[in-house]
PDB file of C-alpha atoms and ligand atoms in Angstrom:
ATOM      1  CA  MET A   1      23.224 246.860 129.202  1.00 35.00           C
ATOM      2  CA  ILE A   2      23.107 249.548 126.458  1.00 36.00           C
ATOM      3  CA  ALA A   3      26.639 248.678 125.370  1.00 38.00           C
ATOM      4  CA  ARG A   4      25.354 244.774 124.833  1.00 38.00           C
ATOM      5  CA  ARG A   5      22.663 245.965 122.907  1.00 39.00           C
ATOM      6  CA  LEU A   6      24.712 247.864 120.639  1.00 38.00           C
ATOM      7  CA  LEU A   7      26.910 244.819 120.187  1.00 39.00           C
ATOM      8  CA  LEU A   8      23.711 243.045 119.570  1.00 39.00           C
ATOM      9  CA  MET A   9      22.739 245.150 116.592  1.00 39.00           C
ATOM     10  CA  ALA A  10      25.914 245.557 115.533  1.00 41.00           C
ATOM     11  CA  GLY A  11      25.977 241.791 115.536  1.00 41.00           C
ATOM     12  CA  VAL A  12      22.888 241.523 113.591  1.00 41.00           C
ATOM     13  CA  ALA A  13      23.992 243.940 110.791  1.00 42.00           C
ATOM     14  CA  ALA A  14      27.180 242.188 110.327  1.00 43.00           C
ATOM     15  CA  GLY A  15      25.666 238.883 110.255  1.00 42.00           C
ATOM     16  CA  VAL A  16      23.655 239.916 107.219  1.00 42.00           C
ATOM     17  CA  ALA A  17      26.645 241.691 105.741  1.00 41.00           C
ATOM     18  CA  ALA A  18      28.555 238.453 106.062  1.00 43.00           C
ATOM     19  CA  LEU A  19      25.961 236.573 103.846  1.00 43.00           C
ATOM     20  CA  ILE A  20      27.562 235.841 100.299  1.00 40.00           C
ATOM     21  CA  ALA A  21      25.203 237.606  97.765  1.00 40.00           C
ATOM     22  CA  THR A  22      24.809 234.355  96.061  1.00 42.00           C
ATOM     23  CA  PRO A  23      21.082 233.431  95.523  1.00 45.00           C
ATOM     24  CA  ALA A  24      20.774 229.998  97.318  1.00 45.00           C
ATOM     25  CA  ALA A  25      17.160 229.974  97.548  1.00 48.00           C
ATOM     26  CA  THR A  26      17.044 226.609  95.796  1.00 47.00           C
ATOM     27  CA  GLN A  27      13.813 225.480  97.391  1.00 45.00           C
ATOM     28  CA  ASP A  28      10.995 225.537  94.691  1.00 47.00           C
ATOM     29  CA  THR A  29       8.189 224.740  96.877  1.00 49.00           C
ATOM     30  CA  HIS A  30       7.437 225.336 100.552  1.00 47.00           C
ATOM     31  CA  ALA A  31       7.003 221.761 100.812  1.00 58.00           C
ATOM     32  CA  ASN A  32      10.812 221.495 100.655  1.00 87.00           C
ATOM     33  CA  LYS A  33      12.541 222.281 103.907  1.00 97.00           C
ATOM     34  CA  ILE A  34      15.272 224.827 104.125  1.00 98.00           C
ATOM     35  CA  LYS A  35      18.484 222.590 104.437  1.00 98.00           C
ATOM     36  CA  VAL A  36      20.491 223.680 107.231  1.00 98.00           C
ATOM     37  CA  VAL A  37      24.278 222.623 107.882  1.00 98.00           C
ATOM     38  CA  ALA A  38      25.484 223.341 111.352  1.00 98.00           C
ATOM     39  CA  ALA A  39      29.360 223.049 112.024  1.00 98.00           C
ATOM     40  CA  PHE A  40      28.982 221.026 115.191  1.00 98.00           C
ATOM     41  CA  SER A  41      25.936 220.126 117.708  1.00 98.00           C
ATOM     42  CA  ILE A  42      25.613 223.363 119.660  1.00 98.00           C
ATOM     43  CA  LEU A  43      25.044 225.174 116.682  1.00 98.00           C
ATOM     44  CA  GLY A  44      22.580 222.984 115.242  1.00 98.00           C
ATOM     45  CA  ASP A  45      20.360 223.163 118.590  1.00 98.00           C
ATOM     46  CA  LEU A  46      20.404 226.938 118.156  1.00 98.00           C
ATOM     47  CA  ALA A  47      19.307 226.527 114.303  1.00 98.00           C
ATOM     48  CA  ARG A  48      16.680 224.058 115.105  1.00 98.00           C
ATOM     49  CA  ASN A  49      15.175 226.286 117.865  1.00 98.00           C
ATOM     50  CA  VAL A  50      15.454 229.391 115.476  1.00 98.00           C
ATOM     51  CA  GLY A  51      14.243 227.355 112.143  1.00 98.00           C
ATOM     52  CA  GLY A  52      11.504 225.465 113.678  1.00 98.00           C
ATOM     53  CA  ASP A  53       9.504 223.736 111.221  1.00 96.00           C
ATOM     54  CA  ARG A  54      10.616 225.451 108.097  1.00 97.00           C
ATOM     55  CA  VAL A  55      14.456 223.917 108.301  1.00 98.00           C
ATOM     56  CA  GLU A  56      15.909 220.558 108.386  1.00 98.00           C
ATOM     57  CA  VAL A  57      19.223 220.702 110.110  1.00 98.00           C
ATOM     58  CA  THR A  58      22.274 218.525 109.741  1.00 97.00           C
ATOM     59  CA  THR A  59      25.249 218.968 111.981  1.00 97.00           C
ATOM     60  CA  LEU A  60      29.031 218.161 110.891  1.00 98.00           C
ATOM     61  CA  VAL A  61      30.387 217.403 114.131  1.00 97.00           C
ATOM     62  CA  GLY A  62      27.978 215.382 116.148  1.00 96.00           C
ATOM     63  CA  PRO A  63      27.195 215.072 119.907  1.00 95.00           C
ATOM     64  CA  ASN A  64      30.325 214.439 122.028  1.00 91.00           C
ATOM     65  CA  GLY A  65      32.386 215.364 118.863  1.00 92.00           C
ATOM     66  CA  ASP A  66      35.435 217.384 118.737  1.00 90.00           C
ATOM     67  CA  ALA A  67      35.187 220.363 116.483  1.00 93.00           C
ATOM     68  CA  HIS A  68      38.513 221.508 117.289  1.00 90.00           C
ATOM     69  CA  VAL A  69      40.224 218.308 115.282  1.00 89.00           C
ATOM     70  CA  TYR A  70      37.396 216.945 113.183  1.00 93.00           C
ATOM     71  CA  SER A  71      38.474 214.856 110.378  1.00 95.00           C
ATOM     72  CA  PRO A  72      35.488 215.596 107.423  1.00 96.00           C
ATOM     73  CA  THR A  73      34.077 212.575 105.556  1.00 96.00           C
ATOM     74  CA  PRO A  74      32.856 212.533 102.046  1.00 96.00           C
ATOM     75  CA  GLY A  75      29.281 212.489 103.702  1.00 97.00           C
ATOM     76  CA  ASP A  76      30.086 215.678 105.155  1.00 98.00           C
ATOM     77  CA  ALA A  77      31.002 217.347 101.553  1.00 98.00           C
ATOM     78  CA  ARG A  78      27.667 216.020 100.259  1.00 97.00           C
ATOM     79  CA  LYS A  79      25.652 217.493 103.085  1.00 97.00           C
ATOM     80  CA  LEU A  80      27.264 220.889 102.201  1.00 98.00           C
ATOM     81  CA  ALA A  81      27.008 220.467  98.394  1.00 98.00           C
ATOM     82  CA  ALA A  82      23.192 220.085  99.441  1.00 97.00           C
ATOM     83  CA  ALA A  83      23.037 222.981 102.052  1.00 98.00           C
ATOM     84  CA  ASN A  84      20.881 226.000 101.490  1.00 98.00           C
ATOM     85  CA  ILE A  85      22.965 227.804 104.573  1.00 98.00           C
ATOM     86  CA  VAL A  86      25.820 226.791 106.501  1.00 98.00           C
ATOM     87  CA  PHE A  87      26.186 227.944 110.178  1.00 98.00           C
ATOM     88  CA  VAL A  88      30.035 228.045 111.589  1.00 98.00           C
ATOM     89  CA  ASN A  89      31.539 229.505 114.664  1.00 98.00           C
ATOM     90  CA  GLY A  90      34.513 230.752 113.347  1.00 97.00           C
ATOM     91  CA  LEU A  91      37.192 232.422 115.714  1.00 96.00           C
ATOM     92  CA  GLY A  92      39.633 229.599 114.722  1.00 93.00           C
ATOM     93  CA  LEU A  93      37.511 226.630 116.022  1.00 94.00           C
ATOM     94  CA  GLU A  94      36.687 224.913 112.524  1.00 95.00           C
ATOM     95  CA  GLY A  95      40.189 224.917 110.573  1.00 94.00           C
ATOM     96  CA  TRP A  96      38.906 221.823 108.717  1.00 96.00           C
ATOM     97  CA  MET A  97      36.059 223.929 107.214  1.00 96.00           C
ATOM     98  CA  THR A  98      37.739 225.786 104.463  1.00 95.00           C
ATOM     99  CA  ARG A  99      38.868 222.706 102.734  1.00 95.00           C
ATOM    100  CA  LEU A 100      35.735 220.863 103.230  1.00 97.00           C
ATOM    101  CA  VAL A 101      33.796 223.832 101.452  1.00 97.00           C
ATOM    102  CA  THR A 102      35.963 223.782  98.674  1.00 96.00           C
ATOM    103  CA  ALA A 103      35.677 220.088  97.892  1.00 96.00           C
ATOM    104  CA  SER A 104      31.864 220.324  98.417  1.00 97.00           C
ATOM    105  CA  GLY A 105      31.669 223.095  95.578  1.00 97.00           C
ATOM    106  CA  THR A 106      28.789 224.156  97.725  1.00 97.00           C
ATOM    107  CA  LYS A 107      27.406 227.456  96.873  1.00 96.00           C
ATOM    108  CA  ALA A 108      25.498 227.777 100.060  1.00 98.00           C
ATOM    109  CA  PRO A 109      26.226 231.228 102.154  1.00 98.00           C
ATOM    110  CA  MET A 110      28.344 230.585 105.249  1.00 97.00           C
ATOM    111  CA  VAL A 111      27.047 232.340 108.005  1.00 98.00           C
ATOM    112  CA  LEU A 112      29.516 233.358 111.019  1.00 98.00           C
ATOM    113  CA  VAL A 113      27.281 233.339 113.900  1.00 98.00           C
ATOM    114  CA  THR A 114      30.162 234.920 116.053  1.00 98.00           C
ATOM    115  CA  LYS A 115      29.931 238.162 113.914  1.00 98.00           C
ATOM    116  CA  GLY A 116      29.455 240.947 116.675  1.00 98.00           C
ATOM    117  CA  VAL A 117      31.102 238.743 119.753  1.00 98.00           C
ATOM    118  CA  THR A 118      34.029 240.354 121.196  1.00 97.00           C
ATOM    119  CA  PRO A 119      36.646 237.807 121.002  1.00 96.00           C
ATOM    120  CA  ARG A 120      38.598 236.697 123.944  1.00 95.00           C
ATOM    121  CA  HIS A 121      42.152 235.151 124.223  1.00 89.00           C
ATOM    122  CA  MET A 122      43.103 231.750 125.436  1.00 78.00           C
ATOM    123  CA  GLN A 123      45.659 231.951 128.184  1.00 63.00           C
ATOM    124  CA  ASP A 124      48.761 230.378 126.847  1.00 58.00           C
ATOM    125  CA  GLU A 125      50.957 227.951 129.205  1.00 53.00           C
ATOM    126  CA  ASP A 126      54.028 229.073 127.067  1.00 54.00           C
ATOM    127  CA  LYS A 127      54.026 232.675 127.654  1.00 53.00           C
ATOM    128  CA  SER A 128      56.524 233.239 124.463  1.00 51.00           C
ATOM    129  CA  ARG A 129      53.841 231.947 121.902  1.00 56.00           C
ATOM    130  CA  ARG A 130      51.024 234.153 120.732  1.00 58.00           C
ATOM    131  CA  THR A 131      47.910 233.789 122.350  1.00 69.00           C
ATOM    132  CA  ALA A 132      45.237 232.272 120.471  1.00 85.00           C
ATOM    133  CA  ILE A 133      41.726 233.802 119.792  1.00 92.00           C
ATOM    134  CA  ASP A 134      39.427 231.583 122.402  1.00 93.00           C
ATOM    135  CA  PRO A 135      36.519 230.185 120.118  1.00 95.00           C
ATOM    136  CA  HIS A 136      34.200 228.997 122.954  1.00 95.00           C
ATOM    137  CA  ALA A 137      32.103 232.007 122.876  1.00 98.00           C
ATOM    138  CA  TRP A 138      28.725 230.328 123.314  1.00 98.00           C
ATOM    139  CA  GLN A 139      29.786 229.567 126.895  1.00 97.00           C
ATOM    140  CA  SER A 140      28.639 233.202 127.649  1.00 98.00           C
ATOM    141  CA  ILE A 141      24.873 233.209 127.221  1.00 98.00           C
ATOM    142  CA  ALA A 142      24.822 237.069 126.225  1.00 98.00           C
ATOM    143  CA  ASP A 143      27.020 235.795 123.505  1.00 98.00           C
ATOM    144  CA  ALA A 144      24.627 232.783 122.570  1.00 98.00           C
ATOM    145  CA  LYS A 145      22.054 235.724 121.934  1.00 98.00           C
ATOM    146  CA  ILE A 146      24.372 237.099 119.408  1.00 98.00           C
ATOM    147  CA  TYR A 147      24.501 233.835 117.903  1.00 98.00           C
ATOM    148  CA  VAL A 148      20.714 233.436 117.697  1.00 99.00           C
ATOM    149  CA  ALA A 149      20.368 237.062 116.063  1.00 98.00           C
ATOM    150  CA  ASN A 150      22.929 235.901 113.430  1.00 98.00           C
ATOM    151  CA  VAL A 151      21.206 232.610 112.823  1.00 98.00           C
ATOM    152  CA  ARG A 152      17.950 234.289 112.599  1.00 98.00           C
ATOM    153  CA  ASP A 153      19.119 236.898 110.096  1.00 98.00           C
ATOM    154  CA  GLY A 154      20.786 234.216 107.971  1.00 98.00           C
ATOM    155  CA  LEU A 155      17.563 232.255 107.602  1.00 98.00           C
ATOM    156  CA  VAL A 156      15.679 235.417 106.896  1.00 98.00           C
ATOM    157  CA  ALA A 157      17.865 236.422 104.163  1.00 98.00           C
ATOM    158  CA  ILE A 158      17.933 232.977 102.293  1.00 98.00           C
ATOM    159  CA  ASP A 159      14.036 232.637 103.045  1.00 98.00           C
ATOM    160  CA  PRO A 160      12.333 235.865 103.383  1.00 98.00           C
ATOM    161  CA  ALA A 161       8.711 234.332 103.283  1.00 97.00           C
ATOM    162  CA  GLY A 162       9.540 232.579 106.603  1.00 98.00           C
ATOM    163  CA  LYS A 163      10.700 236.132 108.310  1.00 98.00           C
ATOM    164  CA  ALA A 164       7.576 236.017 110.640  1.00 98.00           C
ATOM    165  CA  ILE A 165       8.281 232.495 111.901  1.00 98.00           C
ATOM    166  CA  TYR A 166      12.067 232.996 112.237  1.00 98.00           C
ATOM    167  CA  ASP A 167      11.462 235.986 114.097  1.00 98.00           C
ATOM    168  CA  ALA A 168       8.919 234.487 116.422  1.00 98.00           C
ATOM    169  CA  ASN A 169      10.961 231.747 117.184  1.00 98.00           C
ATOM    170  CA  ALA A 170      13.859 233.662 117.876  1.00 98.00           C
ATOM    171  CA  THR A 171      12.226 235.971 119.866  1.00 98.00           C
ATOM    172  CA  SER A 172      10.763 232.982 122.125  1.00 98.00           C
ATOM    173  CA  TYR A 173      14.041 231.299 122.322  1.00 98.00           C
ATOM    174  CA  LEU A 174      16.011 234.466 123.533  1.00 98.00           C
ATOM    175  CA  ALA A 175      13.631 234.904 126.270  1.00 98.00           C
ATOM    176  CA  LYS A 176      14.225 231.178 127.110  1.00 98.00           C
ATOM    177  CA  LEU A 177      18.157 232.065 127.107  1.00 98.00           C
ATOM    178  CA  ASP A 178      17.205 235.277 129.340  1.00 98.00           C
ATOM    179  CA  GLU A 179      15.575 232.823 131.881  1.00 98.00           C
ATOM    180  CA  LEU A 180      18.577 230.666 131.743  1.00 98.00           C
ATOM    181  CA  GLU A 181      21.335 233.605 132.404  1.00 98.00           C
ATOM    182  CA  GLN A 182      19.405 234.563 135.503  1.00 98.00           C
ATOM    183  CA  GLU A 183      19.520 230.895 136.632  1.00 98.00           C
ATOM    184  CA  VAL A 184      23.092 230.758 135.750  1.00 98.00           C
ATOM    185  CA  LYS A 185      24.002 233.734 137.857  1.00 97.00           C
ATOM    186  CA  ALA A 186      22.011 232.733 140.709  1.00 97.00           C
ATOM    187  CA  ALA A 187      23.653 229.298 140.932  1.00 97.00           C
ATOM    188  CA  ILE A 188      27.183 230.983 140.683  1.00 97.00           C
ATOM    189  CA  ASP A 189      25.864 233.223 143.544  1.00 96.00           C
ATOM    190  CA  SER A 190      24.880 230.545 145.861  1.00 95.00           C
ATOM    191  CA  ILE A 191      28.821 229.716 145.613  1.00 96.00           C
ATOM    192  CA  PRO A 192      30.641 231.326 148.216  1.00 95.00           C
ATOM    193  CA  ALA A 193      32.917 234.016 146.572  1.00 94.00           C
ATOM    194  CA  ASP A 194      36.323 232.395 147.781  1.00 93.00           C
ATOM    195  CA  ARG A 195      35.320 229.129 146.424  1.00 95.00           C
ATOM    196  CA  ARG A 196      34.642 230.162 142.994  1.00 96.00           C
ATOM    197  CA  LYS A 197      37.665 228.275 141.329  1.00 94.00           C
ATOM    198  CA  ILE A 198      38.241 225.057 139.563  1.00 93.00           C
ATOM    199  CA  ILE A 199      41.138 223.354 137.895  1.00 89.00           C
ATOM    200  CA  THR A 200      40.073 221.924 134.387  1.00 86.00           C
ATOM    201  CA  THR A 201      41.900 220.540 131.619  1.00 76.00           C
ATOM    202  CA  HIS A 202      39.282 221.826 129.162  1.00 71.00           C
ATOM    203  CA  ASP A 203      40.109 225.281 128.343  1.00 81.00           C
ATOM    204  CA  ALA A 204      36.752 225.954 126.953  1.00 90.00           C
ATOM    205  CA  PHE A 205      35.369 228.417 130.171  1.00 93.00           C
ATOM    206  CA  GLY A 206      36.883 231.383 129.440  1.00 93.00           C
ATOM    207  CA  TYR A 207      33.873 233.166 128.511  1.00 96.00           C
ATOM    208  CA  PHE A 208      31.956 231.763 131.051  1.00 97.00           C
ATOM    209  CA  GLY A 209      34.437 232.755 134.083  1.00 96.00           C
ATOM    210  CA  ALA A 210      34.271 236.372 132.279  1.00 96.00           C
ATOM    211  CA  ALA A 211      30.625 236.504 132.240  1.00 97.00           C
ATOM    212  CA  TYR A 212      29.845 234.980 135.492  1.00 97.00           C
ATOM    213  CA  GLY A 213      32.640 235.502 137.723  1.00 96.00           C
ATOM    214  CA  MET A 214      34.543 232.358 138.323  1.00 95.00           C
ATOM    215  CA  ALA A 215      38.159 231.204 137.829  1.00 94.00           C
ATOM    216  CA  PHE A 216      38.897 228.286 135.423  1.00 91.00           C
ATOM    217  CA  ILE A 217      42.617 227.289 136.360  1.00 87.00           C
ATOM    218  CA  ALA A 218      44.693 225.110 134.122  1.00 80.00           C
ATOM    219  CA  PRO A 219      46.763 222.380 135.724  1.00 81.00           C
ATOM    220  CA  GLU A 220      50.406 224.208 135.847  1.00 79.00           C
ATOM    221  CA  GLY A 221      52.765 222.714 133.570  1.00 75.00           C
ATOM    222  CA  VAL A 222      50.454 219.832 132.413  1.00 73.00           C
ATOM    223  CA  SER A 223      49.556 219.037 128.809  1.00 68.00           C
ATOM    224  CA  THR A 224      45.917 219.399 128.614  1.00 62.00           C
ATOM    225  CA  GLU A 225      46.026 216.929 125.463  1.00 67.00           C
ATOM    226  CA  ALA A 226      47.815 213.886 126.671  1.00 74.00           C
ATOM    227  CA  GLU A 227      46.813 211.653 129.878  1.00 78.00           C
ATOM    228  CA  PRO A 228      48.866 213.199 132.644  1.00 81.00           C
ATOM    229  CA  SER A 229      51.693 211.180 134.008  1.00 84.00           C
ATOM    230  CA  ALA A 230      52.238 210.280 138.010  1.00 84.00           C
ATOM    231  CA  LYS A 231      54.712 213.160 138.219  1.00 87.00           C
ATOM    232  CA  ASP A 232      52.178 215.682 136.363  1.00 86.00           C
ATOM    233  CA  VAL A 233      49.553 214.316 139.000  1.00 87.00           C
ATOM    234  CA  ALA A 234      51.926 215.367 142.163  1.00 90.00           C
ATOM    235  CA  ARG A 235      52.295 218.937 140.537  1.00 90.00           C
ATOM    236  CA  ILE A 236      48.510 219.132 140.107  1.00 89.00           C
ATOM    237  CA  ILE A 237      48.178 218.142 143.764  1.00 93.00           C
ATOM    238  CA  THR A 238      50.741 220.997 144.804  1.00 94.00           C
ATOM    239  CA  GLN A 239      49.158 223.597 142.774  1.00 92.00           C
ATOM    240  CA  ILE A 240      45.575 222.519 144.680  1.00 93.00           C
ATOM    241  CA  LYS A 241      46.906 222.793 148.221  1.00 94.00           C
ATOM    242  CA  LYS A 242      49.030 226.176 147.186  1.00 94.00           C
ATOM    243  CA  GLN A 243      46.058 227.761 145.621  1.00 92.00           C
ATOM    244  CA  LYS A 244      43.541 226.341 147.876  1.00 93.00           C
ATOM    245  CA  ILE A 245      41.424 225.306 145.019  1.00 94.00           C
ATOM    246  CA  PRO A 246      38.271 223.475 145.950  1.00 95.00           C
ATOM    247  CA  ALA A 247      37.605 221.393 143.109  1.00 94.00           C
ATOM    248  CA  VAL A 248      39.079 219.761 140.145  1.00 90.00           C
ATOM    249  CA  PHE A 249      37.206 218.713 136.629  1.00 88.00           C
ATOM    250  CA  LEU A 250      40.014 216.640 135.125  1.00 79.00           C
ATOM    251  CA  GLU A 251      38.641 214.864 132.087  1.00 72.00           C
ATOM    252  CA  ASN A 252      41.595 213.656 130.341  1.00 69.00           C
ATOM    253  CA  ILE A 253      42.641 211.416 133.504  1.00 72.00           C
ATOM    254  CA  SER A 254      41.195 208.084 132.765  1.00 70.00           C
ATOM    255  CA  ASP A 255      43.277 206.344 135.734  1.00 77.00           C
ATOM    256  CA  PRO A 256      41.130 206.038 138.690  1.00 76.00           C
ATOM    257  CA  ARG A 257      43.945 205.761 141.091  1.00 82.00           C
ATOM    258  CA  LEU A 258      45.391 209.029 140.139  1.00 82.00           C
ATOM    259  CA  MET A 259      42.141 210.716 140.626  1.00 80.00           C
ATOM    260  CA  ASP A 260      41.951 208.767 144.061  1.00 82.00           C
ATOM    261  CA  GLN A 261      45.381 210.004 144.814  1.00 88.00           C
ATOM    262  CA  ILE A 262      44.059 213.690 144.084  1.00 89.00           C
ATOM    263  CA  ALA A 263      41.245 213.497 146.241  1.00 86.00           C
ATOM    264  CA  ARG A 264      43.038 211.732 149.030  1.00 90.00           C
ATOM    265  CA  GLU A 265      45.974 214.306 149.339  1.00 93.00           C
ATOM    266  CA  THR A 266      44.100 217.390 148.718  1.00 93.00           C
ATOM    267  CA  ARG A 267      40.659 216.981 149.828  1.00 90.00           C
ATOM    268  CA  ALA A 268      39.419 218.582 146.620  1.00 92.00           C
ATOM    269  CA  ILE A 269      36.382 217.606 145.140  1.00 92.00           C
ATOM    270  CA  ILE A 270      36.691 215.827 141.883  1.00 89.00           C
ATOM    271  CA  GLY A 271      34.067 217.261 139.887  1.00 90.00           C
ATOM    272  CA  GLY A 272      31.595 215.109 137.297  1.00 88.00           C
ATOM    273  CA  THR A 273      31.612 215.355 133.502  1.00 88.00           C
ATOM    274  CA  LEU A 274      31.271 218.743 131.739  1.00 91.00           C
ATOM    275  CA  TYR A 275      30.054 219.734 128.385  1.00 93.00           C
ATOM    276  CA  SER A 276      31.983 222.549 126.688  1.00 92.00           C
ATOM    277  CA  ASP A 277      32.175 222.049 123.128  1.00 93.00           C
ATOM    278  CA  ALA A 278      29.279 219.352 122.126  1.00 94.00           C
ATOM    279  CA  LEU A 279      26.137 218.125 123.218  1.00 96.00           C
ATOM    280  CA  SER A 280      25.345 214.794 124.679  1.00 94.00           C
ATOM    281  CA  GLU A 281      23.384 212.180 122.866  1.00 95.00           C
ATOM    282  CA  PRO A 282      19.372 213.038 122.759  1.00 95.00           C
ATOM    283  CA  GLY A 283      18.438 211.635 126.163  1.00 96.00           C
ATOM    284  CA  GLY A 284      21.889 212.548 127.920  1.00 96.00           C
ATOM    285  CA  PRO A 285      22.468 215.379 130.369  1.00 95.00           C
ATOM    286  CA  ALA A 286      23.087 217.891 127.791  1.00 96.00           C
ATOM    287  CA  ALA A 287      21.213 217.290 124.690  1.00 98.00           C
ATOM    288  CA  THR A 288      20.432 220.841 124.080  1.00 98.00           C
ATOM    289  CA  TYR A 289      22.376 224.281 124.554  1.00 98.00           C
ATOM    290  CA  ILE A 290      20.063 225.198 127.552  1.00 98.00           C
ATOM    291  CA  GLU A 291      20.430 221.797 129.147  1.00 98.00           C
ATOM    292  CA  MET A 292      24.009 221.784 128.713  1.00 97.00           C
ATOM    293  CA  MET A 293      24.638 225.347 130.224  1.00 98.00           C
ATOM    294  CA  ARG A 294      22.139 224.032 133.329  1.00 98.00           C
ATOM    295  CA  HIS A 295      24.221 220.878 133.555  1.00 96.00           C
ATOM    296  CA  ASN A 296      27.504 222.298 133.888  1.00 96.00           C
ATOM    297  CA  VAL A 297      26.369 224.758 136.269  1.00 97.00           C
ATOM    298  CA  ARG A 298      24.655 222.372 138.654  1.00 96.00           C
ATOM    299  CA  GLU A 299      28.156 220.404 138.382  1.00 95.00           C
ATOM    300  CA  PHE A 300      29.981 223.547 139.396  1.00 95.00           C
ATOM    301  CA  ALA A 301      27.668 224.453 142.315  1.00 95.00           C
ATOM    302  CA  LYS A 302      27.347 220.716 143.607  1.00 94.00           C
ATOM    303  CA  ALA A 303      31.445 220.758 143.625  1.00 94.00           C
ATOM    304  CA  LEU A 304      31.703 224.410 145.438  1.00 95.00           C
ATOM    305  CA  VAL A 305      29.065 225.093 147.326  1.00 91.00           C
ATOM    306  CA  GLY A 306      30.449 224.279 150.800  1.00 71.00           C
TER     307      GLY A 306
HETATM  308 ZN1   ZN B   1      37.143 223.594 122.609  1.00 89.52          ZN
END
């Protein structure tokens, strides 16, 4: 707990230091809202919660979008050019951002919201390759709280007049995240310890697994990018049986016959849709960060509680 608090404080200090010392307060009247650009939908939601009415948030990678492989548009360059502040995840997620920033000519400070987060490494199927840094830190609510502190400090730095509002908004949102974390822990506790493991083709839950005690197992020898073949599916079936995995969330299998085959031959539960890297459309099951975390943990519990 103390270590976590120190980390959070370090994150706050580093977040401020990360701000480029360019005066970006181009708002000339208070009627003009602070123009915030967030790299993807999850960061956009955090920025909206902290910024409230003082900010106007635009996201580059929208709902259901993939921030790993995004192709920026000329419109994105215009959004960046007009921005007062930009929030990015970093940890290797937005590889497309550097070129976009250059192309846009933006002078807005870029705030790395993961400043102060302890990065994890992704497990690599091919052990000979260097393991990549896992960018999905928001899947740990403790880390999401570091994001929120960095967002708050970034906004205060470019808009000091709004400090009291940003502080109050952040404090109330952080309290909601504390509640959410208790909920998530209680939901995982409701799953028998020996059933807390699933196969998922999404390698996005490393931070979640480490924080809340669940194992996310990659399908052995199956590419997580392409649609698995019948042979891949046979291999997944063997793995499920051997490792006694109670549930699978295989989001890149679109052939219902292959899913039926897995369910029939293994009796593993086929889980529903998870939201890992992007929110759903407004009105969908994961329209905010908090709803996303609730939705996922509900799906895990539904599949794993015996
Ligand atoms: Zn991802």
